[in-house]
């Protein structure tokens, strides 16, 4: 038996205390939770958990030992067939005490003592969940198509890659145009000084990232063309890849 606590016992004597703890244990196993004073809940916890330990063994001797303390056979059956299997993966801590404030009248501190019936997660399951969370946090966000009526400012606010952003000043735009004066690929055209697309060329290419953008794609409006192509096929023949993947550029692989 658990070591008795110091101070006065519950009830009028040791026999009365044992009867009180047995009755409260029986009520706890029947209703899964009971409300009582904090003192009684703390004294009940080791007694109820010891009975659960006997029930987890499941043999005849353990059942007879429990029936010496609990006189309701239906509660004993519930303990051995329902409660004990639910505690199979738990190595202790079968009950939980929650304080709920003081009782009206005598101001006694009250608590709810209940059985912990939740399944226990294994260490391997917890470790796998943590690794999956870290992997999901480190994975880059998937590209999202932008509606056709989205403005250039809204596109730029959607985290356009730094190497594919439009130059912020006219001087930077002039430098980009100077670096790409001559077209060097089949089906391509050098940027015009006006910044407009050459006639028949609508595919924007970026030499730094070796990516191309088709009209209406996510970063098309916010990208300055360093070279223009007349078709995605010629852009890929020149070694350029679709920005954000084939799906983001609305072409089939």
XYZ file of N, CA and C in Angstrom:
759
model
N 0.841 -1.192 0.000
C 0.000 0.000 0.000
C 0.879 1.246 0.000
N 0.379 2.360 -0.559
C 1.149 3.602 -0.511
C 1.380 4.059 0.918
N 2.469 4.757 1.125
C 2.794 5.269 2.451
C 1.746 6.288 2.880
N 1.125 6.129 4.054
C 0.104 7.095 4.493
C 0.701 8.478 4.654
N -0.075 9.494 4.314
C 0.384 10.864 4.489
C 0.311 11.253 5.953
N 1.091 12.245 6.311
C 1.078 12.711 7.695
C -0.195 13.495 7.975
N -0.601 13.505 9.227
C -1.792 14.240 9.603
C -2.983 13.329 9.800
N -4.139 13.896 10.028
C -5.335 13.084 10.291
C -5.760 12.317 9.043
N -6.339 11.122 9.269
C -6.828 10.309 8.165
C -8.168 10.841 7.672
N -8.582 10.325 6.504
C -9.911 10.643 6.014
C -10.928 9.853 6.824
N -12.022 10.471 7.211
C -13.039 9.777 7.980
C -12.671 9.681 9.455
N -13.308 8.734 10.156
C -13.103 8.619 11.598
C -11.995 7.677 12.005
N -11.522 6.786 11.092
C -10.488 5.824 11.449
C -9.931 5.167 10.209
N -8.969 4.263 10.375
C -8.356 3.625 9.210
C -9.334 2.792 8.391
N -10.253 2.099 9.043
C -11.225 1.292 8.300
C -12.141 2.182 7.465
N -12.589 3.270 8.077
C -13.441 4.215 7.347
C -12.695 4.818 6.166
N -11.428 5.109 6.337
C -10.633 5.674 5.244
C -10.519 4.677 4.085
N -10.259 3.401 4.379
C -10.154 2.407 3.322
C -11.469 2.257 2.571
N -12.575 2.301 3.286
C -13.878 2.189 2.637
C -14.150 3.398 1.744
N -13.773 4.593 2.214
C -13.972 5.798 1.405
C -13.148 5.735 0.117
N -11.894 5.323 0.215
C -11.034 5.261 -0.972
C -11.511 4.184 -1.940
N -12.019 3.059 -1.401
C -12.544 2.008 -2.277
C -13.788 2.478 -3.019
N -14.680 3.163 -2.306
C -15.899 3.671 -2.948
C -15.574 4.727 -4.009
N -14.628 5.619 -3.699
C -14.265 6.644 -4.686
C -13.581 6.019 -5.902
N -12.765 4.979 -5.679
C -12.141 4.289 -6.810
C -13.192 3.643 -7.693
N -14.191 3.040 -7.074
C -15.257 2.405 -7.838
C -16.031 3.432 -8.651
N -16.306 4.588 -8.055
C -17.002 5.654 -8.781
C -16.142 6.208 -9.916
N -14.840 6.306 -9.695
C -13.938 6.798 -10.732
C -13.902 5.859 -11.930
N -13.833 4.549 -11.683
C -13.793 3.596 -12.788
C -15.135 3.518 -13.515
N -16.208 3.782 -12.806
C -17.528 3.712 -13.435
C -17.815 4.934 -14.290
N -17.494 6.136 -13.772
C -17.838 7.387 -14.462
C -16.649 8.022 -15.176
N -15.462 7.474 -15.014
C -14.225 7.960 -15.637
C -13.732 9.282 -15.049
N -14.547 9.996 -14.308
C -14.124 11.233 -13.636
C -15.099 11.555 -12.513
N -14.571 12.082 -11.424
C -15.414 12.489 -10.300
C -14.879 13.809 -9.756
N -15.759 14.509 -9.068
C -15.395 15.776 -8.433
C -15.342 15.573 -6.928
N -14.253 15.979 -6.313
C -14.075 15.825 -4.872
C -13.118 16.903 -4.390
N -12.762 16.851 -3.113
C -11.820 17.840 -2.599
C -10.404 17.484 -3.062
N -9.530 18.497 -3.042
C -8.145 18.284 -3.470
C -7.459 17.243 -2.590
N -7.730 17.264 -1.274
C -7.102 16.305 -0.355
C -7.516 14.876 -0.682
N -8.810 14.663 -0.915
C -9.278 13.314 -1.238
C -8.760 12.857 -2.608
N -8.678 13.787 -3.559
C -8.185 13.425 -4.885
C -6.729 12.971 -4.819
N -5.927 13.671 -4.010
C -4.518 13.285 -3.882
C -4.359 11.938 -3.169
N -5.226 11.647 -2.211
C -5.169 10.348 -1.527
C -5.737 9.228 -2.403
N -6.680 9.579 -3.298
C -7.281 8.574 -4.163
C -6.362 8.161 -5.306
N -5.550 9.075 -5.798
C -4.732 8.802 -6.973
C -3.871 7.538 -6.844
N -3.025 7.373 -5.805
C -2.192 6.154 -5.742
C -3.007 4.872 -5.595
N -4.154 4.944 -4.909
C -4.978 3.749 -4.731
C -5.576 3.318 -6.067
N -6.133 4.275 -6.832
C -6.751 3.947 -8.117
C -5.699 3.477 -9.116
N -4.542 4.089 -9.126
C -3.516 3.689 -10.092
C -2.959 2.304 -9.765
N -2.919 1.942 -8.493
C -2.470 0.600 -8.136
C -3.476 -0.452 -8.622
N -4.765 -0.144 -8.521
C -5.776 -1.068 -9.031
C -5.678 -1.215 -10.552
N -5.369 -0.124 -11.242
C -5.195 -0.200 -12.696
C -3.984 -1.060 -13.041
N -2.927 -0.970 -12.241
C -1.746 -1.803 -12.467
C -2.082 -3.286 -12.342
N -2.884 -3.635 -11.335
C -3.339 -5.025 -11.204
C -4.166 -5.431 -12.416
N -5.040 -4.529 -12.886
C -5.910 -4.856 -14.016
C -5.102 -5.050 -15.294
N -3.992 -4.344 -15.453
C -3.169 -4.493 -16.649
C -2.500 -5.873 -16.709
N -2.282 -6.499 -15.537
C -1.724 -7.852 -15.549
C -2.711 -8.845 -16.129
N -3.989 -8.688 -15.782
C -5.052 -9.458 -16.413
C -5.195 -10.893 -15.967
N -4.418 -11.366 -14.988
C -4.524 -12.768 -14.581
C -5.600 -12.925 -13.505
N -5.866 -14.172 -13.151
C -6.916 -14.468 -12.185
C -6.568 -13.936 -10.805
N -5.303 -14.051 -10.407
C -4.913 -13.559 -9.091
C -5.117 -12.055 -8.974
N -4.806 -11.325 -10.029
C -5.002 -9.875 -10.008
C -6.489 -9.528 -9.937
N -7.314 -10.281 -10.654
C -8.754 -10.015 -10.604
C -9.299 -10.266 -9.194
N -8.858 -11.332 -8.549
C -9.310 -11.602 -7.182
C -8.822 -10.528 -6.219
N -7.594 -10.035 -6.464
C -7.059 -8.980 -5.592
C -7.891 -7.705 -5.724
N -8.294 -7.360 -6.937
C -9.105 -6.154 -7.146
C -10.497 -6.338 -6.558
N -11.074 -7.540 -6.672
C -12.419 -7.774 -6.165
C -12.464 -7.758 -4.643
N -11.322 -7.908 -3.981
C -11.322 -7.739 -2.520
C -11.557 -6.282 -2.133
N -11.264 -5.352 -3.055
C -11.393 -3.924 -2.749
C -12.607 -3.307 -3.417
N -13.008 -3.813 -4.575
C -14.182 -3.304 -5.275
C -15.258 -4.376 -5.251
N -16.439 -4.048 -4.725
C -17.486 -5.052 -4.556
C -18.487 -5.086 -5.699
N -18.318 -4.226 -6.725
C -19.230 -4.220 -7.871
C -18.556 -4.974 -9.020
N -19.116 -6.147 -9.379
C -18.501 -6.973 -10.412
C -18.538 -6.304 -11.789
N -19.574 -5.494 -12.052
C -19.648 -4.818 -13.353
C -18.537 -3.786 -13.499
N -18.184 -3.112 -12.398
C -17.087 -2.140 -12.439
C -15.757 -2.863 -12.629
N -15.591 -4.004 -11.957
C -14.359 -4.785 -12.130
C -14.227 -5.257 -13.579
N -15.341 -5.695 -14.164
C -15.325 -6.116 -15.563
C -14.942 -4.947 -16.476
N -15.495 -3.772 -16.227
C -15.148 -2.574 -17.006
C -13.675 -2.235 -16.858
N -13.141 -2.380 -15.647
C -11.736 -2.067 -15.389
C -10.816 -2.997 -16.173
N -11.130 -4.279 -16.206
C -10.238 -5.247 -16.845
C -10.411 -5.294 -18.368
N -11.599 -5.023 -18.874
C -11.855 -5.186 -20.311
C -11.774 -3.892 -21.102
N -11.955 -2.734 -20.483
C -11.973 -1.468 -21.214
C -10.876 -0.511 -20.754
N -10.779 -0.320 -19.433
C -9.831 0.677 -18.931
C -8.390 0.184 -19.045
N -8.133 -1.046 -18.603
C -6.764 -1.574 -18.641
C -6.204 -1.639 -20.069
N -6.945 -2.121 -21.080
C -6.389 -2.098 -22.442
C -6.076 -0.694 -22.942
N -6.876 0.299 -22.528
C -6.600 1.671 -22.945
C -5.321 2.214 -22.322
N -4.911 1.658 -21.181
C -3.690 2.088 -20.508
C -2.486 1.228 -20.885
N -2.633 0.379 -21.890
C -1.590 -0.611 -22.188
C -0.263 0.055 -22.550
N -0.291 1.134 -23.323
C 0.949 1.789 -23.732
C 1.445 2.834 -22.764
N 0.784 2.983 -21.643
C 1.150 4.019 -20.666
C 1.820 3.363 -19.473
N 2.994 3.885 -19.077
C 3.770 3.300 -17.982
C 3.504 3.968 -16.638
N 2.475 4.718 -16.519
C 2.148 5.410 -15.273
C 1.350 6.659 -15.582
N 0.950 7.369 -14.531
C 0.166 8.575 -14.754
C -1.193 8.270 -15.343
N -1.894 7.312 -14.740
C -3.194 6.896 -15.265
C -4.310 7.872 -14.924
N -4.076 8.783 -13.990
C -5.112 9.731 -13.578
C -4.585 11.152 -13.712
N -5.524 12.084 -13.783
C -5.198 13.512 -13.893
C -6.045 14.289 -12.900
N -5.419 15.193 -12.154
C -6.129 16.021 -11.174
C -6.130 17.457 -11.677
N -7.324 18.058 -11.748
C -7.476 19.439 -12.198
C -8.223 20.224 -11.122
N -7.599 21.255 -10.591
C -8.251 22.073 -9.567
C -9.288 22.979 -10.217
N -10.452 23.111 -9.562
C -11.567 23.871 -10.140
C -12.036 24.992 -9.230
N -11.248 25.342 -8.231
C -11.648 26.427 -7.334
C -12.215 25.909 -6.026
N -12.706 26.821 -5.209
C -13.213 26.481 -3.876
C -14.718 26.250 -3.907
N -15.171 25.435 -2.982
C -16.586 25.084 -2.877
C -17.330 26.163 -2.111
N -18.538 26.457 -2.580
C -19.359 27.426 -1.864
C -19.806 26.841 -0.528
N -19.795 27.643 0.461
C -20.230 27.183 1.788
C -19.052 27.078 2.731
N -18.248 26.005 2.597
C -17.111 25.827 3.497
C -15.788 26.253 2.855
N -15.820 26.716 1.592
C -14.624 27.225 0.899
C -13.533 26.163 0.758
N -13.930 24.892 0.686
C -12.947 23.822 0.538
C -12.436 23.787 -0.901
N -11.126 23.634 -1.098
C -10.579 23.550 -2.472
C -11.031 22.270 -3.158
N -11.600 22.413 -4.358
C -12.170 21.293 -5.092
C -11.308 20.956 -6.308
N -11.440 19.707 -6.773
C -10.683 19.245 -7.935
C -11.464 18.153 -8.645
N -11.142 17.969 -9.918
C -11.694 16.877 -10.728
C -10.571 15.877 -10.961
N -10.783 14.632 -10.588
C -9.827 13.568 -10.871
C -10.435 12.682 -11.943
N -9.694 12.430 -13.014
C -10.211 11.685 -14.159
C -9.161 10.726 -14.676
N -9.629 9.722 -15.420
C -8.730 8.759 -16.041
C -8.164 9.339 -17.324
N -6.893 9.097 -17.559
C -6.237 9.558 -18.785
C -6.363 8.435 -19.814
N -7.349 8.545 -20.706
C -7.655 7.478 -21.661
C -7.078 7.750 -23.051
N -6.417 8.914 -23.255
C -5.882 9.227 -24.578
C -4.751 8.276 -24.946
N -4.663 7.892 -26.233
C -3.555 7.007 -26.651
C -2.214 7.715 -26.520
N -1.187 6.938 -26.248
C 0.149 7.478 -26.060
C 0.903 7.410 -27.385
N 1.490 8.543 -27.799
C 2.283 8.573 -29.024
C 3.679 8.040 -28.737
N 4.145 7.123 -29.572
C 5.479 6.547 -29.389
C 6.554 7.573 -29.735
N 7.775 7.305 -29.277
C 8.884 8.223 -29.541
C 9.187 8.303 -31.034
N 9.067 7.187 -31.746
C 9.331 7.201 -33.180
C 8.294 8.045 -33.923
N 7.028 7.976 -33.470
C 5.991 8.787 -34.107
C 6.235 10.268 -33.889
N 6.622 10.645 -32.662
C 6.897 12.049 -32.362
C 8.092 12.538 -33.167
N 9.154 11.718 -33.252
C 10.336 12.118 -34.015
C 10.012 12.273 -35.486
N 9.189 11.369 -36.037
C 8.795 11.489 -37.437
C 7.978 12.739 -37.702
N 7.092 13.085 -36.775
C 6.283 14.297 -36.946
C 7.150 15.548 -36.895
N 8.146 15.562 -35.996
C 9.037 16.722 -35.920
C 9.854 16.881 -37.197
N 10.362 15.769 -37.766
C 11.124 15.850 -39.007
C 10.250 16.337 -40.160
N 9.001 15.856 -40.208
C 8.099 16.293 -41.270
C 7.800 17.787 -41.161
N 7.652 18.286 -39.921
C 7.402 19.713 -39.733
C 8.584 20.549 -40.169
N 9.800 20.103 -39.804
C 10.996 20.837 -40.218
C 11.148 20.820 -41.737
N 10.860 19.687 -42.374
C 10.976 19.598 -43.827
C 9.964 20.497 -44.512
N 8.744 20.546 -43.974
C 7.718 21.405 -44.575
C 8.064 22.879 -44.412
N 8.680 23.246 -43.277
C 9.051 24.643 -43.057
C 10.188 25.059 -43.970
N 11.094 24.122 -44.299
C 12.245 24.448 -45.141
C 11.928 24.394 -46.619
N 10.826 23.746 -47.019
C 10.490 23.611 -48.437
C 10.042 24.956 -48.997
N 10.452 25.328 -50.239
C 10.007 26.596 -50.841
C 8.545 26.536 -51.218
N 7.925 27.690 -51.239
C 6.510 27.768 -51.593
C 6.320 27.491 -53.069
N 5.237 26.788 -53.401
C 4.950 26.467 -54.794
C 4.490 27.713 -55.532
N 4.866 27.852 -56.821
C 4.442 29.031 -57.576
C 2.938 29.073 -57.741
N 2.390 30.280 -57.728
C 0.948 30.473 -57.833
C 0.661 31.338 -59.044
N -0.295 30.929 -59.866
C -0.661 31.707 -61.035
C -1.281 33.023 -60.615
N -0.958 34.087 -61.387
C -1.481 35.414 -61.095
C -2.629 35.716 -62.041
N -3.766 36.251 -61.556
C -4.867 36.607 -62.452
C -4.429 37.594 -63.517
N -5.127 37.595 -64.670
C -4.736 38.436 -65.789
C -4.849 39.917 -65.479
N -5.771 40.313 -64.581
C -5.965 41.727 -64.279
C -5.071 42.232 -63.159
N -4.078 41.460 -62.744
C -3.178 41.884 -61.677
C -2.199 42.927 -62.204
N -1.998 44.018 -61.458
C -1.088 45.081 -61.870
C 0.360 44.697 -61.606
N 1.276 45.487 -62.201
C 2.707 45.207 -62.030
C 3.124 45.374 -60.584
N 2.518 46.342 -59.860
C 2.874 46.555 -58.451
C 2.460 45.372 -57.595
N 1.283 44.782 -57.887
C 0.836 43.624 -57.126
C 1.704 42.404 -57.408
N 2.134 42.259 -58.659
C 3.019 41.145 -58.988
C 4.337 41.288 -58.270
N 4.868 42.503 -58.220
C 6.149 42.728 -57.563
C 6.067 42.459 -56.073
N 4.878 42.649 -55.491
C 4.704 42.406 -54.056
C 4.629 40.930 -53.718
N 4.521 40.058 -54.740
C 4.398 38.622 -54.500
C 5.751 37.930 -54.533
N 6.746 38.566 -53.940
C 8.070 37.977 -53.774
C 8.671 37.532 -55.102
N 8.820 38.505 -56.063
C 9.491 38.212 -57.323
C 10.962 37.965 -57.032
N 11.559 36.899 -57.578
C 12.991 36.659 -57.347
C 13.825 37.865 -57.710
N 14.893 38.107 -56.931
C 15.709 39.304 -57.113
C 16.309 39.378 -58.504
N 16.759 38.224 -59.048
C 17.411 38.251 -60.357
C 16.430 38.455 -61.490
N 15.100 38.363 -61.205
C 14.096 38.512 -62.252
C 13.251 39.764 -62.081
N 13.588 40.626 -61.141
C 12.839 41.852 -60.938
C 13.211 42.893 -61.986
N 12.276 43.782 -62.295
C 12.548 44.856 -63.249
C 13.471 45.885 -62.629
N 14.371 46.514 -63.418
C 15.235 47.566 -62.878
C 14.400 48.710 -62.340
N 14.865 49.285 -61.239
C 14.099 50.334 -60.581
C 14.352 51.707 -61.187
N 15.441 51.919 -61.906
C 15.778 53.233 -62.468
C 15.997 53.106 -63.963
N 15.849 54.220 -64.726
C 16.127 54.184 -66.174
C 17.570 53.830 -66.481
N 18.506 54.231 -65.596
C 19.910 53.912 -65.838
C 20.128 52.397 -65.831
N 19.489 51.684 -64.888
C 19.623 50.238 -64.853
C 19.015 49.599 -66.088
N 17.895 50.133 -66.569
C 17.287 49.603 -67.788
C 18.190 49.807 -68.980
N 18.873 50.959 -69.043
C 19.790 51.216 -70.157
C 20.971 50.265 -70.121
N 21.458 49.958 -68.906
C 22.574 49.017 -68.797
C 22.170 47.644 -69.291
N 20.944 47.206 -68.938
C 20.471 45.905 -69.413
C 20.369 45.887 -70.926
N 19.865 46.980 -71.517
C 19.741 47.030 -72.973
C 21.102 47.029 -73.644
N 22.093 47.723 -73.036
C 23.433 47.772 -73.627
C 24.121 46.414 -73.597
N 23.857 45.656 -72.564
C 24.483 44.342 -72.450
C 23.909 43.342 -73.437
N 22.733 43.634 -74.000
C 22.061 42.682 -74.882
C 21.696 43.337 -76.221
N 22.646 44.019 -76.828
C 22.357 44.710 -78.080
C 22.156 43.720 -79.230
N 22.904 42.676 -79.246
C 22.864 41.750 -80.380
C 22.160 40.459 -80.000
N 21.268 40.008 -80.822
C 20.620 38.722 -80.622
C 21.557 37.615 -81.083
N 21.649 36.550 -80.302
C 22.609 35.499 -80.615
C 21.962 34.129 -80.708
N 20.623 34.047 -80.643
C 19.946 32.761 -80.711
C 18.904 32.805 -81.811
N 18.606 31.627 -82.365
C 17.583 31.545 -83.401
C 16.226 31.894 -82.809
N 15.450 32.681 -83.571
C 14.127 33.071 -83.111
C 14.150 34.048 -81.966
N 15.247 34.829 -81.832
C 15.367 35.794 -80.736
C 15.576 37.184 -81.297
N 15.431 38.177 -80.412
C 15.595 39.576 -80.806
C 16.140 40.346 -79.617
N 17.048 41.281 -79.894
C 17.608 42.108 -78.828
C 16.560 43.093 -78.331
N 16.663 43.574 -77.071
C 15.685 44.536 -76.540
C 15.710 45.850 -77.311
N 14.557 46.441 -77.491
C 14.452 47.753 -78.119
C 14.739 48.846 -77.100
N 15.219 49.987 -77.574
C 15.508 51.095 -76.670
C 14.243 51.624 -76.008
N 13.118 51.494 -76.699
C 11.857 51.970 -76.121
C 11.352 51.069 -75.003
N 11.891 49.838 -74.902
C 11.438 48.907 -73.879
C 10.247 48.083 -74.295
N 9.670 48.379 -75.499
C 8.522 47.625 -75.956
C 8.976 46.314 -76.595
N 8.035 45.394 -76.748
C 8.346 44.102 -77.344
C 8.468 44.256 -78.849
N 9.501 43.653 -79.462
C 9.588 43.675 -80.927
C 8.396 42.952 -81.541
N 8.033 43.339 -82.738
C 6.877 42.742 -83.389
C 7.124 41.257 -83.630
N 6.200 40.438 -83.155
C 6.321 39.005 -83.329
C 7.111 38.302 -82.237
N 7.644 39.064 -81.276
C 8.420 38.488 -80.180
C 7.752 38.887 -78.852
N 7.217 37.901 -78.159
C 6.494 38.186 -76.905
C 7.043 37.434 -75.698
N 8.038 36.577 -75.888
C 8.595 35.775 -74.791
C 9.790 36.522 -74.208
N 9.733 36.824 -72.896
C 10.824 37.523 -72.227
C 11.855 36.519 -71.713
N 13.137 36.817 -71.949
C 14.210 35.974 -71.442
C 15.112 36.742 -70.496
N 15.611 36.085 -69.479
C 16.518 36.683 -68.503
C 17.815 35.889 -68.509
N 18.921 36.534 -68.927
C 20.178 35.812 -69.084
C 20.828 35.443 -67.754
N 20.584 36.257 -66.718
C 21.204 35.951 -65.423
C 20.674 34.638 -64.858
N 19.377 34.465 -64.932
C 18.758 33.255 -64.382
C 18.518 32.176 -65.425
N 18.692 32.535 -66.743
C 18.408 31.611 -67.841
C 16.970 31.092 -67.751
N 16.043 32.017 -67.448
C 14.618 31.703 -67.389
C 13.876 32.522 -68.431
N 12.736 32.016 -68.899
C 11.901 32.779 -69.810
C 10.484 32.858 -69.260
N 9.745 33.896 -69.691
C 8.396 34.180 -69.203
C 7.471 34.380 -70.399
N 6.311 33.747 -70.338
C 5.311 33.911 -71.395
C 4.289 34.939 -70.930
N 3.599 35.618 -71.855
C 2.611 36.623 -71.455
C 1.539 36.030 -70.548
N 1.212 36.782 -69.480
C 0.191 36.347 -68.538
C 0.697 35.489 -67.412
N 1.990 35.114 -67.416
C 2.525 34.305 -66.326
C 2.798 35.170 -65.115
N 3.240 34.535 -64.022
C 3.289 35.201 -62.723
C 4.207 36.419 -62.712
N 5.441 36.283 -63.248
C 6.425 37.364 -63.118
C 6.630 38.121 -64.431
N 5.737 37.955 -65.389
C 5.940 38.558 -66.704
C 5.961 40.083 -66.614
N 4.969 40.670 -65.905
C 4.862 42.130 -65.856
C 6.015 42.770 -65.101
N 6.588 42.083 -64.135
C 7.661 42.667 -63.334
C 9.046 42.295 -63.804
N 9.177 41.682 -64.994
C 10.472 41.244 -65.500
C 10.868 42.080 -66.712
N 12.131 42.545 -66.746
C 12.664 43.251 -67.905
C 13.330 42.247 -68.831
N 12.942 42.274 -70.092
C 13.481 41.310 -71.052
C 14.901 41.691 -71.429
N 15.835 40.790 -71.194
C 17.195 40.957 -71.667
C 17.359 40.386 -73.069
N 16.408 39.559 -73.474
C 16.353 39.008 -74.822
C 14.919 38.561 -75.068
N 14.455 38.731 -76.310
C 13.087 38.370 -76.662
C 13.102 37.120 -77.557
N 12.120 36.248 -77.379
C 11.963 35.068 -78.220
C 10.572 35.092 -78.833
N 10.468 34.442 -80.002
C 9.161 34.392 -80.654
C 8.332 33.190 -80.226
N 8.943 32.207 -79.521
C 8.201 31.036 -79.080
C 8.933 30.379 -77.919
N 8.202 29.671 -77.048
C 8.869 28.942 -75.965
C 9.840 27.885 -76.475
N 9.544 27.288 -77.657
C 10.428 26.255 -78.190
C 11.807 26.821 -78.495
N 11.873 28.033 -79.117
C 13.165 28.644 -79.410
C 13.877 29.062 -78.129
N 13.103 29.481 -77.114
C 13.731 29.845 -75.843
C 14.381 28.636 -75.198
N 13.706 27.488 -75.242
C 14.283 26.273 -74.662
C 15.447 25.765 -75.510
N 15.375 25.971 -76.835
C 16.486 25.563 -77.679
C 17.744 26.372 -77.375
N 17.543 27.620 -76.889
C 18.679 28.451 -76.526
C 19.188 28.168 -75.122
N 18.570 27.222 -74.413
C 19.037 26.850 -73.075
C 18.268 27.504 -71.950
N 17.192 28.249 -72.264
C 16.394 28.899 -71.228
C 15.331 27.924 -70.711
N 15.008 28.038 -69.416
C 14.013 27.184 -68.777
C 12.807 28.022 -68.351
N 11.610 27.421 -68.304
C 10.425 28.185 -67.868
C 10.545 28.611 -66.404
N 10.332 29.887 -66.130
C 10.421 30.401 -64.761
C 9.304 29.809 -63.908
N 9.677 29.184 -62.771
C 8.693 28.569 -61.894
C 8.206 27.222 -62.375
N 8.797 26.673 -63.442
C 8.365 25.379 -63.938
C 7.400 25.511 -65.113
N 7.191 24.416 -65.811
C 6.332 24.417 -66.987
C 4.907 24.822 -66.648
N 4.403 24.383 -65.483
C 3.019 24.708 -65.120
C 2.842 26.201 -64.905
N 3.853 26.869 -64.330
C 3.750 28.307 -64.093
C 3.743 29.095 -65.389
N 4.352 28.576 -66.443
C 4.386 29.247 -67.738
C 3.304 28.748 -68.688
N 2.405 27.902 -68.160
C 1.218 27.464 -68.909
C 1.598 26.738 -70.205
N 2.600 25.855 -70.108
C 2.954 25.032 -71.254
C 2.976 23.594 -70.778
N 2.864 22.647 -71.645
C 2.867 21.228 -71.288
C 4.260 20.686 -71.445
N 4.658 19.830 -70.459
C 5.984 19.239 -70.512
C 6.000 18.104 -71.545
